[in-house]
PDB file of C-alpha atoms in Angstrom:
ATOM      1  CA  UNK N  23      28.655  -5.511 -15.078  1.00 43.00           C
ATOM      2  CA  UNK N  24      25.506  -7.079 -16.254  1.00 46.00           C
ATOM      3  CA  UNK N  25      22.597  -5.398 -15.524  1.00 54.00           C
ATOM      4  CA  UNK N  26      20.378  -8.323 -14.630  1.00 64.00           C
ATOM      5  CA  UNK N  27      22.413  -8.986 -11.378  1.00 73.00           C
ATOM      6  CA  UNK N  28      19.977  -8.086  -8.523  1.00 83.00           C
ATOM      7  CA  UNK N  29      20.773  -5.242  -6.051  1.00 95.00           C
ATOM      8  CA  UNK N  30      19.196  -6.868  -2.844  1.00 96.00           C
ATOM      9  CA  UNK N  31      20.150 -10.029  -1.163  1.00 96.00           C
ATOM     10  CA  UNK N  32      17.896 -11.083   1.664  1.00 97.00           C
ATOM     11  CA  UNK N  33      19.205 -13.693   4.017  1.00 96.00           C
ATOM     12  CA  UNK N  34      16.894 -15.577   6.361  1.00 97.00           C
ATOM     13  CA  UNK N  35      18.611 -17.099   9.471  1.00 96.00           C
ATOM     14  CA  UNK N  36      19.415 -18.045  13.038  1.00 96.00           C
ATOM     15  CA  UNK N  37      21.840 -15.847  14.445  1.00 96.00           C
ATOM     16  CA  UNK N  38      24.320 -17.915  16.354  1.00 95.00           C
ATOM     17  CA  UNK N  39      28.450 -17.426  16.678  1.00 94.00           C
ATOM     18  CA  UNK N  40      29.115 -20.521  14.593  1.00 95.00           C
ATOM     19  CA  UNK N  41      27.581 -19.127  11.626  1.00 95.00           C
ATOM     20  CA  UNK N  42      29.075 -15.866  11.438  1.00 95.00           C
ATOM     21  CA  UNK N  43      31.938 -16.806   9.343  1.00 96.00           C
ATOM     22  CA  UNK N  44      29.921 -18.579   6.551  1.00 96.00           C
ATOM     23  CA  UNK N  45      27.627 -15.577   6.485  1.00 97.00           C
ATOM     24  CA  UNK N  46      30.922 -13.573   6.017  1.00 97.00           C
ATOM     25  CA  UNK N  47      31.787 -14.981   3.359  1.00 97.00           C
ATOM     26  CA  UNK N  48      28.296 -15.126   1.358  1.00 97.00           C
ATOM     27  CA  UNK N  49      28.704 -10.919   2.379  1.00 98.00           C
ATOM     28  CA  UNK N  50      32.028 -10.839   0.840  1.00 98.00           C
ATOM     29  CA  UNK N  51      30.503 -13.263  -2.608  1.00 97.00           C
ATOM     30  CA  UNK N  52      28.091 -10.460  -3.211  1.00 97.00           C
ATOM     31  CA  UNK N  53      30.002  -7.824  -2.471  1.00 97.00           C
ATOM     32  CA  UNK N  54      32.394  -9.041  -4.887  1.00 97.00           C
ATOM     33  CA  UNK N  55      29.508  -9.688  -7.437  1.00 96.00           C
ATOM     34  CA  UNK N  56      28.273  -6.261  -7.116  1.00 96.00           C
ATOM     35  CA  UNK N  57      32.005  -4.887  -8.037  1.00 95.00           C
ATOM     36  CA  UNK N  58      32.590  -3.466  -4.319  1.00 96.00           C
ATOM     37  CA  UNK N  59      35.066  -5.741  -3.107  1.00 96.00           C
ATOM     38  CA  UNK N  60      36.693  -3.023  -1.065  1.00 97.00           C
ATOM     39  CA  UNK N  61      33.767  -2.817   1.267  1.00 97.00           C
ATOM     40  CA  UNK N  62      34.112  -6.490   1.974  1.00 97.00           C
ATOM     41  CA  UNK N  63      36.186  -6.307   5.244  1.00 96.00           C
ATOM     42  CA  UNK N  64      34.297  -3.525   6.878  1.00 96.00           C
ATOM     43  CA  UNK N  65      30.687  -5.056   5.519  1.00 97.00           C
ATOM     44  CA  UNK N  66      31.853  -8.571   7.145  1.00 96.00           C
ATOM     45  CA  UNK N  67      32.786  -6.776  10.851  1.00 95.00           C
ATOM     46  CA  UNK N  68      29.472  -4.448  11.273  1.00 96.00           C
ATOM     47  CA  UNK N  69      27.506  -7.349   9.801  1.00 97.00           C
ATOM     48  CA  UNK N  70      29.174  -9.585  12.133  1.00 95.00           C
ATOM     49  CA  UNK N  71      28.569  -7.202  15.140  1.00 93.00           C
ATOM     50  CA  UNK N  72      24.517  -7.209  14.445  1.00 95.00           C
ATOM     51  CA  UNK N  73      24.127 -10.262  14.174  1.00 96.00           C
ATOM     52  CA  UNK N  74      26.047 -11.065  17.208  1.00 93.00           C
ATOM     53  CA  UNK N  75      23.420  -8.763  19.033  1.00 92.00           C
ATOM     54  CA  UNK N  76      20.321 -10.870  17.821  1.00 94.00           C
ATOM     55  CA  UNK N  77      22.111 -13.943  19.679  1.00 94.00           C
ATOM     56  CA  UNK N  78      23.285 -12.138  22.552  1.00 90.00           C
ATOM     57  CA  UNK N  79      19.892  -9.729  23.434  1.00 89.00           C
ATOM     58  CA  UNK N  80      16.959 -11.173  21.366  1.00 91.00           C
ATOM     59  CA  UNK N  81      14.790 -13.328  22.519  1.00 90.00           C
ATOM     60  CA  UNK N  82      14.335 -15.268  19.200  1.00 94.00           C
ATOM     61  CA  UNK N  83      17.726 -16.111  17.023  1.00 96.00           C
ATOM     62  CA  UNK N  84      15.670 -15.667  13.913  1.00 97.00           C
ATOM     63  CA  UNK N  85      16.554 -12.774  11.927  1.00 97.00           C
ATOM     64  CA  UNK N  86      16.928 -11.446   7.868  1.00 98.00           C
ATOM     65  CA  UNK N  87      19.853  -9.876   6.948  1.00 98.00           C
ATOM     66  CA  UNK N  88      19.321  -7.728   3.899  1.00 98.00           C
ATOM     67  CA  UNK N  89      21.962  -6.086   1.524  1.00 98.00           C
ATOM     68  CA  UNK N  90      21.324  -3.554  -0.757  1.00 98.00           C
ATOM     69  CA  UNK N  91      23.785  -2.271  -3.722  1.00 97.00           C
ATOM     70  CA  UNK N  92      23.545   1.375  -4.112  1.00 95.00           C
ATOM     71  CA  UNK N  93      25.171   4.162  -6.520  1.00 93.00           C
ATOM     72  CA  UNK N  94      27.540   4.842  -3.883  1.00 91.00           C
ATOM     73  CA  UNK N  95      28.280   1.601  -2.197  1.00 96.00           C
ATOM     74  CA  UNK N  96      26.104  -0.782  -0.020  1.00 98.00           C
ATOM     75  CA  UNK N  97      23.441  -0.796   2.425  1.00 98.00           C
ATOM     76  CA  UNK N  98      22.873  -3.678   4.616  1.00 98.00           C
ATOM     77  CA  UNK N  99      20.421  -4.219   7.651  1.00 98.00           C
ATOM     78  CA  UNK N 100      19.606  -7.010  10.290  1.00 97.00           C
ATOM     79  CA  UNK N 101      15.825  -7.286  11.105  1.00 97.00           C
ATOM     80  CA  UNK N 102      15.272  -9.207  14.626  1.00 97.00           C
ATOM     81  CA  UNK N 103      12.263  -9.359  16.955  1.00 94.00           C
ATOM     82  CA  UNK N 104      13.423  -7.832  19.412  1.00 92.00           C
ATOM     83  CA  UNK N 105      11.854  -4.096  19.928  1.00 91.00           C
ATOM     84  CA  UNK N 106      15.065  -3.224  22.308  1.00 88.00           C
ATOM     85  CA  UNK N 107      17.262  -0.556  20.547  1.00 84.00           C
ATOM     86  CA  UNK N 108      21.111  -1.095  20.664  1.00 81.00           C
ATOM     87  CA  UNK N 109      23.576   1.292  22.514  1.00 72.00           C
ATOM     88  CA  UNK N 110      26.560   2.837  21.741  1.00 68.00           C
ATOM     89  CA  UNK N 111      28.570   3.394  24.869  1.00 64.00           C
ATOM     90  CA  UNK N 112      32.127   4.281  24.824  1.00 65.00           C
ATOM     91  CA  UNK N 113      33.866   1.139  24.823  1.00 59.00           C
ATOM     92  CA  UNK N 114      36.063  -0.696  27.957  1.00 60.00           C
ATOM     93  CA  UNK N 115      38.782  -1.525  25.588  1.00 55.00           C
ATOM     94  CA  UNK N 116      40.047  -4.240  28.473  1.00 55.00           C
ATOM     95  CA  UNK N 117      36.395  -5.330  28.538  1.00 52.00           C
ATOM     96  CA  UNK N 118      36.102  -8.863  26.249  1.00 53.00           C
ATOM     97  CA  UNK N 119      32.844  -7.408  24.978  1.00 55.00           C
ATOM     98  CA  UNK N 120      31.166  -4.483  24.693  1.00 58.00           C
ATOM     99  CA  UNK N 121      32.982  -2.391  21.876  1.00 67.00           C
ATOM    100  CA  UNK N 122      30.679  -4.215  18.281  1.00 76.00           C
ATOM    101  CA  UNK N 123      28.397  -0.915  18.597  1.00 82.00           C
ATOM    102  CA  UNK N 124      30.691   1.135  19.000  1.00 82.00           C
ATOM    103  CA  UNK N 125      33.219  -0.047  15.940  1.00 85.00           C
ATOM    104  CA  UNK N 126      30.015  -0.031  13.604  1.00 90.00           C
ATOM    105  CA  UNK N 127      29.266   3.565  14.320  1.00 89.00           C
ATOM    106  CA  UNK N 128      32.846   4.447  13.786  1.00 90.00           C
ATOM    107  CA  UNK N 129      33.117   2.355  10.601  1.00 92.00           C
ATOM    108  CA  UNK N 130      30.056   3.102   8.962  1.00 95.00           C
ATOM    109  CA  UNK N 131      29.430   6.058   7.268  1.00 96.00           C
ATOM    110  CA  UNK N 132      25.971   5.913   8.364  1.00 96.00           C
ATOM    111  CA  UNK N 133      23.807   3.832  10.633  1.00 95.00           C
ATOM    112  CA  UNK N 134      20.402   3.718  12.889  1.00 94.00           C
ATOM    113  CA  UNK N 135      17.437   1.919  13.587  1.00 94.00           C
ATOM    114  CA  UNK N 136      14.085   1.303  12.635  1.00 95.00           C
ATOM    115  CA  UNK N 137      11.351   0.169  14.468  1.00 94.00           C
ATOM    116  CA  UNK N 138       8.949  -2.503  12.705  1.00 94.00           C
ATOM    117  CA  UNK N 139       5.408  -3.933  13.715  1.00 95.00           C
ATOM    118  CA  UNK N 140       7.197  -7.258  14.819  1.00 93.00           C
ATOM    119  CA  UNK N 141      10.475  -5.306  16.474  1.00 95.00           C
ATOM    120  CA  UNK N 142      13.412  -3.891  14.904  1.00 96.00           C
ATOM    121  CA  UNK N 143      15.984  -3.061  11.747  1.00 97.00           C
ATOM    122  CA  UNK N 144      19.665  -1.641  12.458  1.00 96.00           C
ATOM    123  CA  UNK N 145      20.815  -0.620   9.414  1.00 97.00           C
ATOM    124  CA  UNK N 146      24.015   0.521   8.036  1.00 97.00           C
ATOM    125  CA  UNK N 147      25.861   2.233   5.266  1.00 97.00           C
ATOM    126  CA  UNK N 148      29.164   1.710   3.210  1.00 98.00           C
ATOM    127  CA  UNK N 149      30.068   4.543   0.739  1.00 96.00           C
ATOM    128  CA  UNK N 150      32.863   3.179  -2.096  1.00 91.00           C
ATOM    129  CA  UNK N 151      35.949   4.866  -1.989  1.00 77.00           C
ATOM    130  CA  UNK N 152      36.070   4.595  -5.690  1.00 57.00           C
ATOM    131  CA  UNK N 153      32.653   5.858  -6.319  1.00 48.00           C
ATOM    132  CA  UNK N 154      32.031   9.316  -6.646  1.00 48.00           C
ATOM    133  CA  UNK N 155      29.036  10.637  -3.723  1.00 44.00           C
TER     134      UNK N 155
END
């Protein structure tokens, strides 16, 4: 891989449904260009899941979604301004909504939140299967 490919992709946008899967898919294009293509499918859901959130509990739709290659696999966080932390509750699987929280924390092998000066980062973590820890 050539080692002028940058390791953080910043993303500045207006969260709203009908832009989810084009986001997706510039997730899964850098994935790929970073060489962790098997992180694609879980990447695209818990990305999919914060960003849903902005639209559905922030006040503004503006957000940046960051992604970060690491030795081990990727990093990626959704920055909002919104100082409201999310919640994991155990999911009403009958429910049509409800269960993105609770997916991420199952699927990622890490996760939390920050708060900023302007209101908050939930981050995540991917680890490569194929990369040693």
């Amino acid at each position: 891989m050539a080692e002028n490919i940058s390791q953080r992709y910043e993303l500045r946008l207006r969260a709203h449904p009908r832009m989810l899967a084009d986001i997706r898919r510039a997730v899964g294009a850098r994935l790929r260009l970073w060489g962790r293509e098997e992180l694609i499918s879980a990447a695209g859901m818990c990305v999919t899941e914060l960003l849903s959130n902005v639209h559905k509990h922030a006040a503004s739709p503006e957000c940046v979604l960051t992604l970060e290659r690491l030795p081990h696999g990727i990093r990626a966080a959704v920055s909002d301004f919104e100082a409201a932390l999310p919640v994991v509750k155990e999911p009403d699987f009958l429910s049509e909504s409800g269960r993105g929280m609770f997916l991420l924390s199952k699927t990622a092998h890490a996760w939390g939140t920050d708060l900023t000066p302007t209101g908050k980062t939930v981050w995540f973590t991917l680890r490569s299967e194929s990369v040693e820890p």
